[in-house]
mmCIF file of C-alpha atoms in Angstrom:
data_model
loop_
_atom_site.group_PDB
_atom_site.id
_atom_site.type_symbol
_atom_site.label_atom_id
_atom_site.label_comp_id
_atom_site.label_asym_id
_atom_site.label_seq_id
_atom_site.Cartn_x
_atom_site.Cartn_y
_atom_site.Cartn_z
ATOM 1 C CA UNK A 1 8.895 -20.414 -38.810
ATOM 2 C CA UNK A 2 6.482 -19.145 -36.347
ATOM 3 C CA UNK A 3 8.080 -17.785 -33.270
ATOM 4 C CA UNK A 4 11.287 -16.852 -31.919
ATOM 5 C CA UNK A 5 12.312 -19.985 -31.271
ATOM 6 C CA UNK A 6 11.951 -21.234 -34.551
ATOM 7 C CA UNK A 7 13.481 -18.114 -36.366
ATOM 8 C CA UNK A 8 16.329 -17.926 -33.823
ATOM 9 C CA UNK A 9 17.311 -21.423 -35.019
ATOM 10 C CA UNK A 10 16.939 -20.475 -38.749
ATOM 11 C CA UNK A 11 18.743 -17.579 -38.415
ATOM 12 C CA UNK A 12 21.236 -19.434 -36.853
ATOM 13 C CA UNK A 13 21.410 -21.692 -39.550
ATOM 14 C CA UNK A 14 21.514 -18.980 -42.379
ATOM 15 C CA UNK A 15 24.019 -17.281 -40.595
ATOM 16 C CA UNK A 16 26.278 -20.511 -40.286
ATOM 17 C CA UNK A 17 25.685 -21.954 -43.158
ATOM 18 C CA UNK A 18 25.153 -19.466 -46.024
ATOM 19 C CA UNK A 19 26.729 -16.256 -45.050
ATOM 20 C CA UNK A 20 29.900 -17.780 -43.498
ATOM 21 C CA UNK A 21 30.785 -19.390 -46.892
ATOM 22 C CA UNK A 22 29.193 -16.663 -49.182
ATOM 23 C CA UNK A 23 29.653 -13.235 -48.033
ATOM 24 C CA UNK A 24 31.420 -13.961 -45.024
ATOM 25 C CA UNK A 25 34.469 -15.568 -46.861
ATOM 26 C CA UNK A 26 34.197 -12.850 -49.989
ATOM 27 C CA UNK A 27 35.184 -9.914 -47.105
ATOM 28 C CA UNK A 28 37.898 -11.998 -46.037
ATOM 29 C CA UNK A 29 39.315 -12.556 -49.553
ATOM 30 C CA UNK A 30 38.717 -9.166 -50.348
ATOM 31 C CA UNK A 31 40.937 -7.873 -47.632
ATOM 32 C CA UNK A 32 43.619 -10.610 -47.958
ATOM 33 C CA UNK A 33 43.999 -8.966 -51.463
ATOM 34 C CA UNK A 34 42.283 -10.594 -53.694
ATOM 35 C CA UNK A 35 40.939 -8.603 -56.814
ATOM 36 C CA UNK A 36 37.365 -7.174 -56.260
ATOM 37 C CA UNK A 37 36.287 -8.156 -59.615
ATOM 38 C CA UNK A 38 37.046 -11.970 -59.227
ATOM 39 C CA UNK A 39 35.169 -11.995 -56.132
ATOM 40 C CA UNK A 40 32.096 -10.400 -57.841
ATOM 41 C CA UNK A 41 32.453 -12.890 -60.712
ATOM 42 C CA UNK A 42 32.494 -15.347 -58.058
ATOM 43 C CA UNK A 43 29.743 -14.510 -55.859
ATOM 44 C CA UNK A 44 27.297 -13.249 -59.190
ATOM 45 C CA UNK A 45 27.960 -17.419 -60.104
ATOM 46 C CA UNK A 46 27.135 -18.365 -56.529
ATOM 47 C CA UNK A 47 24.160 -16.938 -55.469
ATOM 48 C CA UNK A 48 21.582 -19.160 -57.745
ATOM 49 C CA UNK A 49 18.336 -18.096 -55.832
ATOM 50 C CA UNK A 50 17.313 -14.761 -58.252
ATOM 51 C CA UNK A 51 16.275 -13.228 -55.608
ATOM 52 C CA UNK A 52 18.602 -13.520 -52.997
ATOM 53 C CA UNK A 53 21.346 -12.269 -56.246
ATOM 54 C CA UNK A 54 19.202 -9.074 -57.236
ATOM 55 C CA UNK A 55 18.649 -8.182 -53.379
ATOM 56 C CA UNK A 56 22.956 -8.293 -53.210
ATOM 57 C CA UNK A 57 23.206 -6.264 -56.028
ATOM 58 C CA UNK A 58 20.397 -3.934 -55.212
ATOM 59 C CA UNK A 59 21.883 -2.999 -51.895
ATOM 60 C CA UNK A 60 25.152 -3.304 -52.990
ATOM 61 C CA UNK A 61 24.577 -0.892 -55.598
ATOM 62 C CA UNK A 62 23.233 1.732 -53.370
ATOM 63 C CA UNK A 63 26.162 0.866 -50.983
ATOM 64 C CA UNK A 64 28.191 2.166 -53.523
ATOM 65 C CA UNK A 65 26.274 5.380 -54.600
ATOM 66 C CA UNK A 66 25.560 6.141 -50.975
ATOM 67 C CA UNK A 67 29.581 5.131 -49.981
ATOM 68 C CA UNK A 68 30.834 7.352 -53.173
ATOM 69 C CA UNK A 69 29.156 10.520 -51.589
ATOM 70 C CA UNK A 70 29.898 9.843 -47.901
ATOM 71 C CA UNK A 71 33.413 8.141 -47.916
ATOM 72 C CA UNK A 72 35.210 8.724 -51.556
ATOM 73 C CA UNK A 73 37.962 6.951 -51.977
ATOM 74 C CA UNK A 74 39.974 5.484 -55.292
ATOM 75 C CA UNK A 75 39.296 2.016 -54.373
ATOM 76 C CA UNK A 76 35.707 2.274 -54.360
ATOM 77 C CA UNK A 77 35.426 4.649 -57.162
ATOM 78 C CA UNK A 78 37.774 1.788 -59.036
ATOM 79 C CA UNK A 79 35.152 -0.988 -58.262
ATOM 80 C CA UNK A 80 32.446 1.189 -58.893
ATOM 81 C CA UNK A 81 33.838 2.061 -62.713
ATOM 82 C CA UNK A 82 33.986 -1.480 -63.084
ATOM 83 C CA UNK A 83 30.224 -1.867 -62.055
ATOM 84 C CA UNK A 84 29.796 0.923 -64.310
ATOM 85 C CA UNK A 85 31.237 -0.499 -67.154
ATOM 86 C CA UNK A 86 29.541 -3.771 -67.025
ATOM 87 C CA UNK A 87 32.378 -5.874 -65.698
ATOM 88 C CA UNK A 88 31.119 -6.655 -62.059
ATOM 89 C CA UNK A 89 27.583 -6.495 -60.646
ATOM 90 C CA UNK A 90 28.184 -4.324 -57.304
ATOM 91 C CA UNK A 91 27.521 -6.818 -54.797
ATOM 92 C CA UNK A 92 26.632 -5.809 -51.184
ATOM 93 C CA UNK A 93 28.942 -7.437 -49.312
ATOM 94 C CA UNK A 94 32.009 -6.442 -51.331
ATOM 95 C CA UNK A 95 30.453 -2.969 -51.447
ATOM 96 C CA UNK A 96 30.560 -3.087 -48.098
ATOM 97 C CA UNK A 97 34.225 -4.722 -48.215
ATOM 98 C CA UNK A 98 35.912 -1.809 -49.977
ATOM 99 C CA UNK A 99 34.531 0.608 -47.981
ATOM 100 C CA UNK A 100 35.215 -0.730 -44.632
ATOM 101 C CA UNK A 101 38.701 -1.204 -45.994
ATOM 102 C CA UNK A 102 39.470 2.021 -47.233
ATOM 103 C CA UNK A 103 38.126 3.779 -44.251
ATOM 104 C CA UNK A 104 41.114 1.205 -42.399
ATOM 105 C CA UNK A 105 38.415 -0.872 -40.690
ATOM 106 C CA UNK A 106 40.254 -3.659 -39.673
ATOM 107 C CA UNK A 107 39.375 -7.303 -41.601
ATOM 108 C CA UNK A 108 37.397 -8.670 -38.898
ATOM 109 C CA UNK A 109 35.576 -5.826 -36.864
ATOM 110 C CA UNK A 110 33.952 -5.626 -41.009
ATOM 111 C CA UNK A 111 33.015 -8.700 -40.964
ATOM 112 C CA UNK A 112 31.174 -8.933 -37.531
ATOM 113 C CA UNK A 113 29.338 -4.954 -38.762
ATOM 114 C CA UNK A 114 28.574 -6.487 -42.184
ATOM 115 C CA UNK A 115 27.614 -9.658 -40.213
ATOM 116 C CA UNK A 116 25.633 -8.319 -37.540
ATOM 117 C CA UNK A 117 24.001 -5.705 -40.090
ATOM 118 C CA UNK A 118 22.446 -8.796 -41.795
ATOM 119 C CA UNK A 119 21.300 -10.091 -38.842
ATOM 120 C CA UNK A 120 19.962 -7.092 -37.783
ATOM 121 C CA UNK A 121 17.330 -6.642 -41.222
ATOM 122 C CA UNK A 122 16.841 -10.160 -40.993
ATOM 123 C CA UNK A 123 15.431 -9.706 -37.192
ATOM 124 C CA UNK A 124 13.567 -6.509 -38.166
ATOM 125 C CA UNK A 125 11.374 -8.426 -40.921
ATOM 126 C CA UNK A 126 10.663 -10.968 -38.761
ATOM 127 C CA UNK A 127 9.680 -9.041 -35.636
ATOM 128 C CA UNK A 128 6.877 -7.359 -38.422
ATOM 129 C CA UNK A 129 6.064 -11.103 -40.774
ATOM 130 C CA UNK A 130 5.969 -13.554 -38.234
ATOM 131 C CA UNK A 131 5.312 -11.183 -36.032
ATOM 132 C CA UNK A 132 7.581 -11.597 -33.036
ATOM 133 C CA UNK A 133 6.874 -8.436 -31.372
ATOM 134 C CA UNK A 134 10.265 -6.022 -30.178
ATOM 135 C CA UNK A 135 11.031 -7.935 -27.513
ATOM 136 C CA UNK A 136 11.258 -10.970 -28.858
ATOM 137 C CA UNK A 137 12.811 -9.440 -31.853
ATOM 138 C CA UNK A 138 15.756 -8.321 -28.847
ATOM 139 C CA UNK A 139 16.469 -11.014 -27.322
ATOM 140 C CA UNK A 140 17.108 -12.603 -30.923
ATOM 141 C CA UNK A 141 19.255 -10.244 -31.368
ATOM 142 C CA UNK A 142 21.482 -10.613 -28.250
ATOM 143 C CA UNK A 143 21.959 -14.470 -28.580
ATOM 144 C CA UNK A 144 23.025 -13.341 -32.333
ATOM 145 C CA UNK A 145 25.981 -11.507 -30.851
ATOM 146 C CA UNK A 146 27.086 -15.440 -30.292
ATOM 147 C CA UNK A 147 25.971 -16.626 -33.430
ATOM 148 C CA UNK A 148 28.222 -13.532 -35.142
ATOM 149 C CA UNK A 149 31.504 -14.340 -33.788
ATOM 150 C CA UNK A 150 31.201 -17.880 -34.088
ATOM 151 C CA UNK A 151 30.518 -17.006 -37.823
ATOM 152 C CA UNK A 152 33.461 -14.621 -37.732
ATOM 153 C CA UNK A 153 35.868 -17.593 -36.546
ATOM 154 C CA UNK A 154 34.472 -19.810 -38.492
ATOM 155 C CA UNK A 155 35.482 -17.516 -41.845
ATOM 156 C CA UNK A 156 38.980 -17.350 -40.504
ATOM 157 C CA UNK A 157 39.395 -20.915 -40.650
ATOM 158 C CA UNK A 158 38.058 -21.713 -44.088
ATOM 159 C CA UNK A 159 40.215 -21.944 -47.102
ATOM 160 C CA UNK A 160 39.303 -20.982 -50.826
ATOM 161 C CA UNK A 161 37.409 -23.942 -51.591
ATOM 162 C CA UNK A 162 34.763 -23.786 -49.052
ATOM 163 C CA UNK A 163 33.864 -20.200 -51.180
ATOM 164 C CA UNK A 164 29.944 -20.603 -51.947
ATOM 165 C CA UNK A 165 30.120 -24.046 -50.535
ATOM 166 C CA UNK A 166 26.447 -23.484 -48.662
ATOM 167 C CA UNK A 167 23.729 -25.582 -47.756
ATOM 168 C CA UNK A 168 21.576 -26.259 -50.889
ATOM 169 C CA UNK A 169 18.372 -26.901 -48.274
ATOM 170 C CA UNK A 170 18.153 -22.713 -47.861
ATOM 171 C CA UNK A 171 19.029 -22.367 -51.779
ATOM 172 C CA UNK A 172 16.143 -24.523 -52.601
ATOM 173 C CA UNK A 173 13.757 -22.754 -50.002
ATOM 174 C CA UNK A 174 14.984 -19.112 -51.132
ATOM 175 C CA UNK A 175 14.083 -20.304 -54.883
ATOM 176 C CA UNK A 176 10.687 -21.313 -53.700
ATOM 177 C CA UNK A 177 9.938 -18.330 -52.096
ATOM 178 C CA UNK A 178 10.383 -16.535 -55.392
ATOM 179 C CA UNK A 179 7.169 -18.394 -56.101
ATOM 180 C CA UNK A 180 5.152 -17.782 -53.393
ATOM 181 C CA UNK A 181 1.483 -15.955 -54.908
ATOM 182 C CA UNK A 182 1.957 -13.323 -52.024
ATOM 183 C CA UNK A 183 4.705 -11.919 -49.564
ATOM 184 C CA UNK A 184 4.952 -9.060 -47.400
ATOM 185 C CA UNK A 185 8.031 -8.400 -48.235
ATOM 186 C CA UNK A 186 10.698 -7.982 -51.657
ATOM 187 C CA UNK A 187 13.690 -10.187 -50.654
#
């Protein structure tokens, strides 16, 4: 990846084929009812890059902290007693989930914010590592718009199975980057 051609089309690719069946699907489970904690179990045993796991639970831990103090509410105070107790990790997007759901967000307006959000940091460390320089960095950004509600149709159409069904290609790259003698930035 050296330009924005190149990290439009890998972004693309992470976007379509990682967080669609990761993260993507986990929101949509989570607000079709199904139990916070068996999505955390699920996505903790998904996510096999180290890396990529501790950065979920990193942000998704001060997701919930931050969300406790700005939005309260008894569903996120129940997942984060669970986190608490040692019986789910706190990932980010499910953080993100329950709090977008008890504020009534609907479904699929917190999918394309979580979705976009992602996309969005993504962008911003490439515009500074690659570099891309802001403009470049923008216009990424608006043909991601595109790239964010294919994703969010594409979520809608998958069933349970496809869950953490991603493409091993990034999973083996992410694990080699925890190996790389020097990066600019923590994952």
């Amino acid at each position: 990846m050296g330009d924005e051609g190149s990290f439009g089309e890998w972004l693309r690719a992470f976007v379509g084929q990682q967080l669609v069946y990761s993260d993507g699907l986990a929101l949509r489970f989570l607000y079709e009812g199904v139990d916070v904690g068996v999505l955390d179990s699920f996505l903790s045993a998904q996510l096999l890059a180290r890396e990529v796991r501790e950065a979920s639970l990193k942000m998704g831990g001060r997701l919930l902290e931050i969300g406790g103090e700005v939005f309260p509410s008894g569903e996120l105070e129940e997942y984060r007693d669970l986190v608490r107790a040692g019986l789910a990790s706190g990932h980010q997007p499910l953080a993100f989930g329950v709090i977008a759901r008890s504020l009534g967000v609907p479904g699929e307006m917190a999918l394309s914010a979580y979705l976009f959000a992602t996309v969005t940091s993504l962008t911003q460390n490439a515009v500074r590592a690659i570099p891309l320089g802001q403009n470049a960095g923008q216009r990424v950004l608006r043909q991601a718009h595109d790239v964010v509600a294919a994703a969010v149709k594409d979520v809608a159409q998958l069933c349970w199975d496809d869950f953490g069904a991603v493409s091993p290609g990034l999973e083996i790259s992410q694990m080699r980057h925890e190996r790389q003698r020097a990066r600019m930035f923590m994952s």
